[in-house]
PDB file of C-alpha atoms and ligand atoms in Angstrom:
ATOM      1  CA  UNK A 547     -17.790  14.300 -15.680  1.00  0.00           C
ATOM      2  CA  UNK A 548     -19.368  16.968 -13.435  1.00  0.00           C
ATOM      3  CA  UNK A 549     -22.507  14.960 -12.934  1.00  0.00           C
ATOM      4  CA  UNK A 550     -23.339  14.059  -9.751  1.00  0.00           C
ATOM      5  CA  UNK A 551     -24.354   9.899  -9.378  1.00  0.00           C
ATOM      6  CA  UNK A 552     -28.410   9.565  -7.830  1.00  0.00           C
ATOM      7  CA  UNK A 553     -27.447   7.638  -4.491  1.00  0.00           C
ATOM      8  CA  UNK A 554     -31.213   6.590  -4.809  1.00  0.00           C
ATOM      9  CA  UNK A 555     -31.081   4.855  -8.044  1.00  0.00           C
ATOM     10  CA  UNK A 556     -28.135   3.143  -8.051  1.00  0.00           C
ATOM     11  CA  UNK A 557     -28.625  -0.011 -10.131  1.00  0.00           C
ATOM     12  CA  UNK A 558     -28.831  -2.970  -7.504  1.00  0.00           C
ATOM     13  CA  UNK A 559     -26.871  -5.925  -9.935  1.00  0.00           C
ATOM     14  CA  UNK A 560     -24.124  -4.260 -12.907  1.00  0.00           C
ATOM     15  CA  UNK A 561     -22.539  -6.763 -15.042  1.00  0.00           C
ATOM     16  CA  UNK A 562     -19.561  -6.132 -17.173  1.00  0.00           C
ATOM     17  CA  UNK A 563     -18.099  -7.838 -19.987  1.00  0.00           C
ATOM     18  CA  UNK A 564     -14.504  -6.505 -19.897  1.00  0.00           C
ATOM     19  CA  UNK A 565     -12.859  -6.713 -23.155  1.00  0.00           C
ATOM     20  CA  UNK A 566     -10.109  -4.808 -25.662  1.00  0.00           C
ATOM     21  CA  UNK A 567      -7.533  -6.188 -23.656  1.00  0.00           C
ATOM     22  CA  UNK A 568      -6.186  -7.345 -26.588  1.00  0.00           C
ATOM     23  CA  UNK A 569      -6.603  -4.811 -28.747  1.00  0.00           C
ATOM     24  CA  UNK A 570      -5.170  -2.042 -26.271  1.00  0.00           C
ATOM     25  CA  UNK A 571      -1.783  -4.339 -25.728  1.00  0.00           C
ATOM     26  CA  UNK A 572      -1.107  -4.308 -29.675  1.00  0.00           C
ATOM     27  CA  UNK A 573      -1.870  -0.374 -29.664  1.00  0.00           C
ATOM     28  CA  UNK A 574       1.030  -0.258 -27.997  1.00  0.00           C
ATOM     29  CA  UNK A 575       3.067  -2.641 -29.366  1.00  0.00           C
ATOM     30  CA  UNK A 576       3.000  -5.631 -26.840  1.00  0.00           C
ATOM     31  CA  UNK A 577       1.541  -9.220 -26.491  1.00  0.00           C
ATOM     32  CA  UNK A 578      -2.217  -9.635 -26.341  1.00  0.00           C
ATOM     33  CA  UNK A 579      -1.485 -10.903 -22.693  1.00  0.00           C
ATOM     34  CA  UNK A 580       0.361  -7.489 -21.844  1.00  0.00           C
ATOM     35  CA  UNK A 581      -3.070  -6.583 -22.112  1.00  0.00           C
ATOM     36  CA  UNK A 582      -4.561  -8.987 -19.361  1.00  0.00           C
ATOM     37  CA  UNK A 583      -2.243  -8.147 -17.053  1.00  0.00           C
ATOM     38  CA  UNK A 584      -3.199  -4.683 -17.113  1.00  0.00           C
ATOM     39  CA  UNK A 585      -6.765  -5.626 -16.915  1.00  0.00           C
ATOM     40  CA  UNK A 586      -6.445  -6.225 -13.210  1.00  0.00           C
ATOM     41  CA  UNK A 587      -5.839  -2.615 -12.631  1.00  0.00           C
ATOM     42  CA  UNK A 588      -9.027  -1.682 -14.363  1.00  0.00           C
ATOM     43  CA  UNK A 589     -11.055  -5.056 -11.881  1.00  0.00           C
ATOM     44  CA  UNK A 590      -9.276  -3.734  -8.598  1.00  0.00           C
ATOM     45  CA  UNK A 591     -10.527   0.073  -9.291  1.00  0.00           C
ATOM     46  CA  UNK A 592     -13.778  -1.038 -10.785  1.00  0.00           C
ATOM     47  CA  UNK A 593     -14.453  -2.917  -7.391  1.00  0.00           C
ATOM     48  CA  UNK A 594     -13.578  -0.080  -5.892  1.00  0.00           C
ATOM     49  CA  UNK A 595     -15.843   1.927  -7.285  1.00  0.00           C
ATOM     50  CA  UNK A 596     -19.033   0.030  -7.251  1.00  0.00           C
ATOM     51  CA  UNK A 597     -18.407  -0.976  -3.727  1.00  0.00           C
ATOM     52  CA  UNK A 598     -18.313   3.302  -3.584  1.00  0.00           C
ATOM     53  CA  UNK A 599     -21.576   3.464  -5.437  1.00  0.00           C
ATOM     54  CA  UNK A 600     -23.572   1.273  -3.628  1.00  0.00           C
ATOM     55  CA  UNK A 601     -23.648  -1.449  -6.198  1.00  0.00           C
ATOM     56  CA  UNK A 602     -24.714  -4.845  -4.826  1.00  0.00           C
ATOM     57  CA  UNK A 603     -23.939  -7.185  -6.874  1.00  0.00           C
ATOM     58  CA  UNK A 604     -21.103  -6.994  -9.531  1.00  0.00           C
ATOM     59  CA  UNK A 605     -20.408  -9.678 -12.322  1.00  0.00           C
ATOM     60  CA  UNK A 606     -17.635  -9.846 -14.415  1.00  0.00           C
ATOM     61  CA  UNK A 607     -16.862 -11.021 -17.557  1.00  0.00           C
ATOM     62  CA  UNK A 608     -13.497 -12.936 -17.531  1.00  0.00           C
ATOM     63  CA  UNK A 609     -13.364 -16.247 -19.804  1.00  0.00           C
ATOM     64  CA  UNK A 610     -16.636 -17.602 -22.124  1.00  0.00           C
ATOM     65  CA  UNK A 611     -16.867 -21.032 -23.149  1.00  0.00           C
ATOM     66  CA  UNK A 612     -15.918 -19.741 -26.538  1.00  0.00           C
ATOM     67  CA  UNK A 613     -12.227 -18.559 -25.473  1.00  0.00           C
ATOM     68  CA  UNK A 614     -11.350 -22.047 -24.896  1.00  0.00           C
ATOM     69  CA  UNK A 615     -10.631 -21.873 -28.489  1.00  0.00           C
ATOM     70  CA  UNK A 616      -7.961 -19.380 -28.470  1.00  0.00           C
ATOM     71  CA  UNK A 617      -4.407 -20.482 -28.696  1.00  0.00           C
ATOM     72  CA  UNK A 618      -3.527 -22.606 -25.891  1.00  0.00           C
ATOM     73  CA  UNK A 619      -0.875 -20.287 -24.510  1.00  0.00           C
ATOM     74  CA  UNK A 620      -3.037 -17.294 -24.470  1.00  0.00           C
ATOM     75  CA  UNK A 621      -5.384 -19.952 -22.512  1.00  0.00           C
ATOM     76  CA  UNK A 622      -3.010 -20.685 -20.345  1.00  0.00           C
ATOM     77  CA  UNK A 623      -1.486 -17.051 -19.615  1.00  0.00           C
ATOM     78  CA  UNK A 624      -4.761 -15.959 -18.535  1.00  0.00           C
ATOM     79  CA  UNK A 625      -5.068 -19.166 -16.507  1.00  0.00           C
ATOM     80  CA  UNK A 626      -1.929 -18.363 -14.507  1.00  0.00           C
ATOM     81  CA  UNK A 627      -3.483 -14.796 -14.324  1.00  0.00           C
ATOM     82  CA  UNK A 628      -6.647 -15.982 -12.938  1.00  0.00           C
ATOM     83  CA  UNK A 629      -4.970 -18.065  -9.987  1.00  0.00           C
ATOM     84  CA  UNK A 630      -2.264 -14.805  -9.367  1.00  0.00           C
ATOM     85  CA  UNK A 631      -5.289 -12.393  -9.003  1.00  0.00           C
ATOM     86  CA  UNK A 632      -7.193 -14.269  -6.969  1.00  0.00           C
ATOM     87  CA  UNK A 633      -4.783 -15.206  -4.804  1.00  0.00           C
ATOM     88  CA  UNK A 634      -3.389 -11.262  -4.459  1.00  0.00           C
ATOM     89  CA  UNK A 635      -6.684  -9.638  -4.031  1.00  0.00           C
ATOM     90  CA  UNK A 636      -8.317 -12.005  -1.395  1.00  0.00           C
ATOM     91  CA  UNK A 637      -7.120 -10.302   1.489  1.00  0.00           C
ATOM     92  CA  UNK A 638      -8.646  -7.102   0.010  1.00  0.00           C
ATOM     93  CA  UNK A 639     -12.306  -8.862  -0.708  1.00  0.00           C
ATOM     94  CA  UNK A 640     -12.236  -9.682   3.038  1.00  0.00           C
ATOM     95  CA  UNK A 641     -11.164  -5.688   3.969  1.00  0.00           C
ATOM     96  CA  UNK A 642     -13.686  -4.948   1.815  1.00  0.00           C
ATOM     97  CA  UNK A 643     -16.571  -7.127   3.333  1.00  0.00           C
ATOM     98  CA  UNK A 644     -17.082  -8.847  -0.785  1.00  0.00           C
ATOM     99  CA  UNK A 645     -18.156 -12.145  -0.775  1.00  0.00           C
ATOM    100  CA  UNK A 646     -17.068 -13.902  -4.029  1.00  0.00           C
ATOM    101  CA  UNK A 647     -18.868 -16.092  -6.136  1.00  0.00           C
ATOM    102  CA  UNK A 648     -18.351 -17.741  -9.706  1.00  0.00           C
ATOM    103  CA  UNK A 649     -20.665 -18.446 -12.818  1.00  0.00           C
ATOM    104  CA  UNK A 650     -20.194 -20.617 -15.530  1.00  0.00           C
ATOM    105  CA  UNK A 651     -18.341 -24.392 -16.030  1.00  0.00           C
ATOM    106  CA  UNK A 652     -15.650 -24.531 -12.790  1.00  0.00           C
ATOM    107  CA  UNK A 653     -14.963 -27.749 -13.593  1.00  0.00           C
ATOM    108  CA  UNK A 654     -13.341 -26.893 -16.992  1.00  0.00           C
ATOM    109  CA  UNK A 655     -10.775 -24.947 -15.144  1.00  0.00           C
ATOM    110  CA  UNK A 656      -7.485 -25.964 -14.383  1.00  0.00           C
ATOM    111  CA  UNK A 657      -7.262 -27.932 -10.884  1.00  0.00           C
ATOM    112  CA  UNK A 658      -5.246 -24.955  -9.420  1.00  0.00           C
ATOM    113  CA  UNK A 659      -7.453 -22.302 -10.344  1.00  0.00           C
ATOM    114  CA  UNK A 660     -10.375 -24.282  -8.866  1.00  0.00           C
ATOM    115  CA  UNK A 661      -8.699 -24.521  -5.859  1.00  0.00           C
ATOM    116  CA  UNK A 662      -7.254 -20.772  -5.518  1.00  0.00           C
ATOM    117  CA  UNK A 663     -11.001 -19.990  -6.367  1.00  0.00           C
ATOM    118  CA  UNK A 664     -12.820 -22.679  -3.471  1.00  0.00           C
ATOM    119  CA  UNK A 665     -10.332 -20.882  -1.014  1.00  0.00           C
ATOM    120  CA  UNK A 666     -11.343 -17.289  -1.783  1.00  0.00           C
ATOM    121  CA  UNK A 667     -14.778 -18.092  -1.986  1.00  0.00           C
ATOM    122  CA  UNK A 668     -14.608 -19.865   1.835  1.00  0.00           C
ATOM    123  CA  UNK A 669     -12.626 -17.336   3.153  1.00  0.00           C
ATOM    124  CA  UNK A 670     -15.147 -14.626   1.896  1.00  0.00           C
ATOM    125  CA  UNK A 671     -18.355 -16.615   2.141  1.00  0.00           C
ATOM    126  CA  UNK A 672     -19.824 -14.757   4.828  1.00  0.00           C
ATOM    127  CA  UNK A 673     -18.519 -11.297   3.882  1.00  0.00           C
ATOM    128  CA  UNK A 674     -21.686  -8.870   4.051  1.00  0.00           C
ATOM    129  CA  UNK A 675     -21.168  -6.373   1.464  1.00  0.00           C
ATOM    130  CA  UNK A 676     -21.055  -6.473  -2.136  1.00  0.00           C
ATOM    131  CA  UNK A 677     -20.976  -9.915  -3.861  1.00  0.00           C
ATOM    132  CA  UNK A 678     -18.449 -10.389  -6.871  1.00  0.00           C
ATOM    133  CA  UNK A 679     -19.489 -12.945  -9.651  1.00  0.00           C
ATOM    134  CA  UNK A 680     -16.423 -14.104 -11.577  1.00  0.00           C
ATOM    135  CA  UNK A 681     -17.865 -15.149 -14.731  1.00  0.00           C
ATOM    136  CA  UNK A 682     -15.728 -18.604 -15.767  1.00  0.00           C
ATOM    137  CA  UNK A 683     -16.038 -20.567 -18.251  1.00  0.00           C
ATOM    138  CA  UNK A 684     -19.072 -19.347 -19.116  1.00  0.00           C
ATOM    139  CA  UNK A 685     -21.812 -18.661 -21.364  1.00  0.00           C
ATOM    140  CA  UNK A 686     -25.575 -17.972 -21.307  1.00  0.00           C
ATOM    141  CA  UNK A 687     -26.418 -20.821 -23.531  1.00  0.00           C
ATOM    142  CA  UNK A 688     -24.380 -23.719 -21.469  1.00  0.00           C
ATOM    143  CA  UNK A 689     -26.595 -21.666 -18.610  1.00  0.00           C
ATOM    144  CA  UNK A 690     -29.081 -22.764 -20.345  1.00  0.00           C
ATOM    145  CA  UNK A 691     -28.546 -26.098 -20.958  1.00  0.00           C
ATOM    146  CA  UNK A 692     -27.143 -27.014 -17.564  1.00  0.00           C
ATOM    147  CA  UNK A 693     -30.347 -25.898 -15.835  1.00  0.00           C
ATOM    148  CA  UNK A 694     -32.590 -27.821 -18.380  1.00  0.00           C
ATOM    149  CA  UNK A 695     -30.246 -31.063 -17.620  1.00  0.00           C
ATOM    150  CA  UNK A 696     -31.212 -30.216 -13.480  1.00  0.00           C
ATOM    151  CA  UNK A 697     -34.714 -29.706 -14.435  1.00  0.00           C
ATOM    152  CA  UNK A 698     -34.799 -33.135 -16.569  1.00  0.00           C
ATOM    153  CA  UNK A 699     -33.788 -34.821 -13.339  1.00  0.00           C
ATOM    154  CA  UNK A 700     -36.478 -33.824 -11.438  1.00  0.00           C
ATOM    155  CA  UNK A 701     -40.273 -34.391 -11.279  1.00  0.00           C
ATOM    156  CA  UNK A 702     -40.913 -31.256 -12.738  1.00  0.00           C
ATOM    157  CA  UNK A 703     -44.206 -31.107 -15.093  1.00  0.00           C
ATOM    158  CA  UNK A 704     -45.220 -28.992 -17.454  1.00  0.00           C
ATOM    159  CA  UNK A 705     -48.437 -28.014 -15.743  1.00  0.00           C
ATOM    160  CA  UNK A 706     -46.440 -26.281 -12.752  1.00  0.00           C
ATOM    161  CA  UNK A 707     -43.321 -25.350 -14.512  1.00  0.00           C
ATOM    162  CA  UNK A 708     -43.172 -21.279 -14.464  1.00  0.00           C
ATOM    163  CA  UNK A 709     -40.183 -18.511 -14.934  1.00  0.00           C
ATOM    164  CA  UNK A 710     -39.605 -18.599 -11.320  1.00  0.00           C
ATOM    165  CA  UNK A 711     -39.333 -22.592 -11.074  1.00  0.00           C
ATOM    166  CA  UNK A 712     -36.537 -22.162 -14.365  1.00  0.00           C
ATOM    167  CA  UNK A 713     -34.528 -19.701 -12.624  1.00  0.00           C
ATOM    168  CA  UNK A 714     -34.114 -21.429  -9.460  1.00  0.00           C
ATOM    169  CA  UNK A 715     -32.281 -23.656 -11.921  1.00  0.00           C
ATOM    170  CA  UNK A 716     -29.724 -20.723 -13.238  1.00  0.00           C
ATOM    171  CA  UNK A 717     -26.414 -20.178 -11.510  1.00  0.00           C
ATOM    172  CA  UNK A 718     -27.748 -16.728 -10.934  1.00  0.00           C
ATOM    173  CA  UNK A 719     -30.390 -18.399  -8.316  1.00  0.00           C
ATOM    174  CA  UNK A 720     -30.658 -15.652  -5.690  1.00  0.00           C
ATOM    175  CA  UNK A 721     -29.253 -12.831  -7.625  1.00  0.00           C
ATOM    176  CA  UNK A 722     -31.783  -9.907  -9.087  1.00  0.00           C
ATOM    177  CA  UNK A 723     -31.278  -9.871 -12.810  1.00  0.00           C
ATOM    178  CA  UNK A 724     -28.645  -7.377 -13.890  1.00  0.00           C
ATOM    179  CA  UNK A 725     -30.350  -3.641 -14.406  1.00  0.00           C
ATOM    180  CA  UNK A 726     -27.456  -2.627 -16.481  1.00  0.00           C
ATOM    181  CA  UNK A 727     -24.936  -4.406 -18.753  1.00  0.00           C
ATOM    182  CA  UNK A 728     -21.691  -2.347 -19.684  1.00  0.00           C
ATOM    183  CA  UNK A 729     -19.638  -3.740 -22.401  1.00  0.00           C
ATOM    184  CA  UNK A 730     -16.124  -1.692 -22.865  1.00  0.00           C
ATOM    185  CA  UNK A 731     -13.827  -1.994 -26.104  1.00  0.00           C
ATOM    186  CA  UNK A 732     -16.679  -0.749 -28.422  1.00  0.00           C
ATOM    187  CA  UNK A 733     -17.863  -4.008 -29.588  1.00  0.00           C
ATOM    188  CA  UNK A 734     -21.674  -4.202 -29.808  1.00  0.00           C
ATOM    189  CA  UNK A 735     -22.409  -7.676 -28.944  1.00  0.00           C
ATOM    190  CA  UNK A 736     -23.180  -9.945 -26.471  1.00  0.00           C
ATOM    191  CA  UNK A 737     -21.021 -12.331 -27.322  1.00  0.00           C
ATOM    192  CA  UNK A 738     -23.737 -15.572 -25.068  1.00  0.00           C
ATOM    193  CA  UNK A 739     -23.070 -13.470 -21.693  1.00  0.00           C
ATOM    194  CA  UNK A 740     -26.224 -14.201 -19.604  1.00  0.00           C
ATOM    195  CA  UNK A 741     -29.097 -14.349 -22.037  1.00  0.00           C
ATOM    196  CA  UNK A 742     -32.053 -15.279 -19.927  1.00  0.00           C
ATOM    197  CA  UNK A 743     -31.268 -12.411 -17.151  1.00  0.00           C
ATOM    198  CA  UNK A 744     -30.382  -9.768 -19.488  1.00  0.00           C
ATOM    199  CA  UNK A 745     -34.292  -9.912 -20.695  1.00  0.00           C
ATOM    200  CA  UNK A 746     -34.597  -5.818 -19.725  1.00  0.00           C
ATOM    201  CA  UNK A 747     -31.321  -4.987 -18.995  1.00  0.00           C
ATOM    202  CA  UNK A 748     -30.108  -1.230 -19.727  1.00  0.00           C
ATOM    203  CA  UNK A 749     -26.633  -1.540 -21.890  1.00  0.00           C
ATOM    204  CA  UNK A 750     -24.072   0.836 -22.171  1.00  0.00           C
ATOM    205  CA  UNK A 751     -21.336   0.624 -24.551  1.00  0.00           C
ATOM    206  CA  UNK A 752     -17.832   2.505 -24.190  1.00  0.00           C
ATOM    207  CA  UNK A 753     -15.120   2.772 -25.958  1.00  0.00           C
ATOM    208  CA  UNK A 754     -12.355   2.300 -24.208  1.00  0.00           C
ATOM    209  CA  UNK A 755     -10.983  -0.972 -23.883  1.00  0.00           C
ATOM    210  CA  UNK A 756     -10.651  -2.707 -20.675  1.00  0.00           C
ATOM    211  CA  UNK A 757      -7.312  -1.756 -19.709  1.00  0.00           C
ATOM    212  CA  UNK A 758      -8.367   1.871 -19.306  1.00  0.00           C
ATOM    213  CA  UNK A 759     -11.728   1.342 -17.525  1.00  0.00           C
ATOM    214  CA  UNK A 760     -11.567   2.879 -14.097  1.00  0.00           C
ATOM    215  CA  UNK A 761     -14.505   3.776 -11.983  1.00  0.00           C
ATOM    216  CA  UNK A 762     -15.527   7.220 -13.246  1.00  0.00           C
ATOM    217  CA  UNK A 763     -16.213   5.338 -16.192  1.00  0.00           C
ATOM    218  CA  UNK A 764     -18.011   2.731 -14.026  1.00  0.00           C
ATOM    219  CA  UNK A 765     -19.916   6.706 -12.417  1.00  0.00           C
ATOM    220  CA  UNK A 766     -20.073   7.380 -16.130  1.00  0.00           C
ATOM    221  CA  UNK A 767     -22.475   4.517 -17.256  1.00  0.00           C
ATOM    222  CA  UNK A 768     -24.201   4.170 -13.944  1.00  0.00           C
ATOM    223  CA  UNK A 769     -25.183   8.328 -14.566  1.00  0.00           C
ATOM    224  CA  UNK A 770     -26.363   7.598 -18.298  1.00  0.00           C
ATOM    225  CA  UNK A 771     -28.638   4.158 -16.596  1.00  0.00           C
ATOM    226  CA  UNK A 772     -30.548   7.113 -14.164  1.00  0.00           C
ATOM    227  CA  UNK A 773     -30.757   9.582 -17.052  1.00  0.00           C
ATOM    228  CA  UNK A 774     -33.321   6.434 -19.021  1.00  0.00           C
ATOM    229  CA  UNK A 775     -36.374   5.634 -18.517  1.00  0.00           C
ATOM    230  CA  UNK A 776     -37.327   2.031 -17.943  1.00  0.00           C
ATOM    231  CA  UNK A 777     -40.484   0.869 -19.564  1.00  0.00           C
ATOM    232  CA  UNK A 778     -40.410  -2.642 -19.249  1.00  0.00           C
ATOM    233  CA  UNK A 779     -43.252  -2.378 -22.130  1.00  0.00           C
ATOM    234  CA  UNK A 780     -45.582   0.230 -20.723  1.00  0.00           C
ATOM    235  CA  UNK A 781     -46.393   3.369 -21.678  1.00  0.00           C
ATOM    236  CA  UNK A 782     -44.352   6.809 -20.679  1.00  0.00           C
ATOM    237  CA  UNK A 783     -44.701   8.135 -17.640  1.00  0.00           C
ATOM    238  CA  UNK A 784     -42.878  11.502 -17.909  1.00  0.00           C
TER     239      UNK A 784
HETATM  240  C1  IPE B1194     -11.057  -9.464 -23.037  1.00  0.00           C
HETATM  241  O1  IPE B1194     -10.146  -8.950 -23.938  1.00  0.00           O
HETATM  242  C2  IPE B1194     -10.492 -10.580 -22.181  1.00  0.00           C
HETATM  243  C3  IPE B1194     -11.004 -11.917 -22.509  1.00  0.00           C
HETATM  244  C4  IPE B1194     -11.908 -12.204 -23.394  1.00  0.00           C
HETATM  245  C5  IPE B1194     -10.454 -13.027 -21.770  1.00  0.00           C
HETATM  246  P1  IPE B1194      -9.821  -9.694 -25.307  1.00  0.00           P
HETATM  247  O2  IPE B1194      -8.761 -10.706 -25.046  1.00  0.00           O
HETATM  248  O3  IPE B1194     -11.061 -10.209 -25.924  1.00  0.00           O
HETATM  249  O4  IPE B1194      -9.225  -8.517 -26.160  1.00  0.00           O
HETATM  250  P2  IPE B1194      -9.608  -8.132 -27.658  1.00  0.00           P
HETATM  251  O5  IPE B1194     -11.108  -8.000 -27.689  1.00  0.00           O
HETATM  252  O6  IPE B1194      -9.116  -9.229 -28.517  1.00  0.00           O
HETATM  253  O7  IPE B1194      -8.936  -6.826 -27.888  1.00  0.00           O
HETATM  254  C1  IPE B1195     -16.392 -11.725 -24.507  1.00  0.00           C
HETATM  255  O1  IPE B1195     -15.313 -11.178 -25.200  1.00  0.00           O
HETATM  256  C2  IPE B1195     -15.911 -12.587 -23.394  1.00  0.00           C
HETATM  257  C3  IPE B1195     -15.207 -11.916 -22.303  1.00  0.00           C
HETATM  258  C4  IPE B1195     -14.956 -10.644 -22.200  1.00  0.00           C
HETATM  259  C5  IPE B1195     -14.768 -12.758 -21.245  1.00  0.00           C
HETATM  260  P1  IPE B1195     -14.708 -11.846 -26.524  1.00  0.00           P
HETATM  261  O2  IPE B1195     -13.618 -10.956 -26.956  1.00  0.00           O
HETATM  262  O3  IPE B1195     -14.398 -13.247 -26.258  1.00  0.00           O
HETATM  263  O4  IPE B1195     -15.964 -11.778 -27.499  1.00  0.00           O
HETATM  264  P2  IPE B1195     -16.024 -11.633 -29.084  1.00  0.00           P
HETATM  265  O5  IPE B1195     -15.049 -12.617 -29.645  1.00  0.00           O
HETATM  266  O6  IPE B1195     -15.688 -10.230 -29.416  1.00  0.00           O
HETATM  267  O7  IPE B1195     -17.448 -11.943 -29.386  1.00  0.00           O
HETATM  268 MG1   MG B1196     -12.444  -9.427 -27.169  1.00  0.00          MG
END
């Protein structure tokens, strides 16, 4: 890829969901979780590389509500994972000035991984760069939900209720909406990742599976967001 990235217009929040890890472990004949492991190659360098870019705000896609419903010891493999790669790559968040931040049903997670995770996220809290959102447990509808369960709570009416009063109720409070979505392993889908801020978001499907990802690919898809032209419903202006 020759192209040359537009420092100018380098989209401010990229969310990826990061998946074929699966798929790229049994190309090669090995367990699913083979595939996971690997994966953390493909988060380090991807870090890397929007940290590079410019990018502030990164979200990753690493366990949905719906992949509690896997087999248990896949479950618990990429529990183990979770708690191993956060522990290895805090030191690096904090060389890196990232501040870390989750998304999604914490509490569902095993006691360890909550804990590994408070930790990193204290020892990182006031970290000034880029801020990584580990997406846990998560999915845009139990978003969804959860903030219409705060709102219920409160004396919120109808007359003043707005967009801007609902997203103050999102975990994504204080984050711009995501300008570009990249989804690797050339599945189309969405699969309930962050419905309510995806509303204009440019995607980008790839091929390649997560294992392979690194952050040309990452230069790749930012390149291709520059090259479109966001409407948000207006007419042309080119
Ligand atoms: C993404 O890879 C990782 C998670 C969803 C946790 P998959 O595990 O979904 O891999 P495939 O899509 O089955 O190949
Ligand atoms: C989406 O991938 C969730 C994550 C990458 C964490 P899945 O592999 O779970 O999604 P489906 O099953 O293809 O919809
Ligand atoms: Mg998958």
């Amino acid at each position: 890829m020759s192209e040359l990235i537009n420092k100018l217009n380098i989209p401010k929040h990229i969310a990826i969901t990061m998946d074929g890890n699966g798929r790229w472990a049994k190309e090669r004949g090995k367990k699913r979780v083979f595939g996971h492991n690997q994966g953390i190659k493909s988060v380090r360098d991807t870090i890397e590389g929007a940290v590079e870019y410019g990018v502030e705000f990164l979200t990753l896609f690493a366990f949905s509500t719906e992949n509690w419903k896997r087999p248990k010891s896949e479950v618990n493999a990429l529990m183990t994972l979770l708690i191993k790669a956060i522990n290895n790559e805090t030191k690096d968040l904090i060389k890196n000035n990232i501040s870390l931040k989750t998304i999604g049903d914490i509490s569902q997670l095993p006691l360890k991984c909550q804990k590994e995770l408070a930790e990193s996220i204290k020892k990182t809290k006031d970290n000034t760069g880029m801020t990584l959102i580990l997406a846990l447990s998560y999915s845009g509808k139990w978003e969804i939900i959860n903030a219409i369960k705060k709102i219920l709570q409160q004396e919120v009416t109808s007359e003043n209720f707005s967009e801007d009063i609902f997203l103050q109720y999102l975990s994504t409070n204080n984050v711009p909406d995501p300008e570009l979505l990249i989804r690797t392993s050339g599945e189309k889908r969405i699969s309930n990742f962050m419905l309510w801020q995806i509303a204009y978001s440019e995607l980008y499907f790839t091929e390649k599976k997560w294992p392979d990802f690194r952050k040309e690919d990452l230069k790749e898809a930012i390149i291709e967001y520059q090259n479109r032209e966001r409407r948000f419903g207006k007419t042309t202006t080119i």
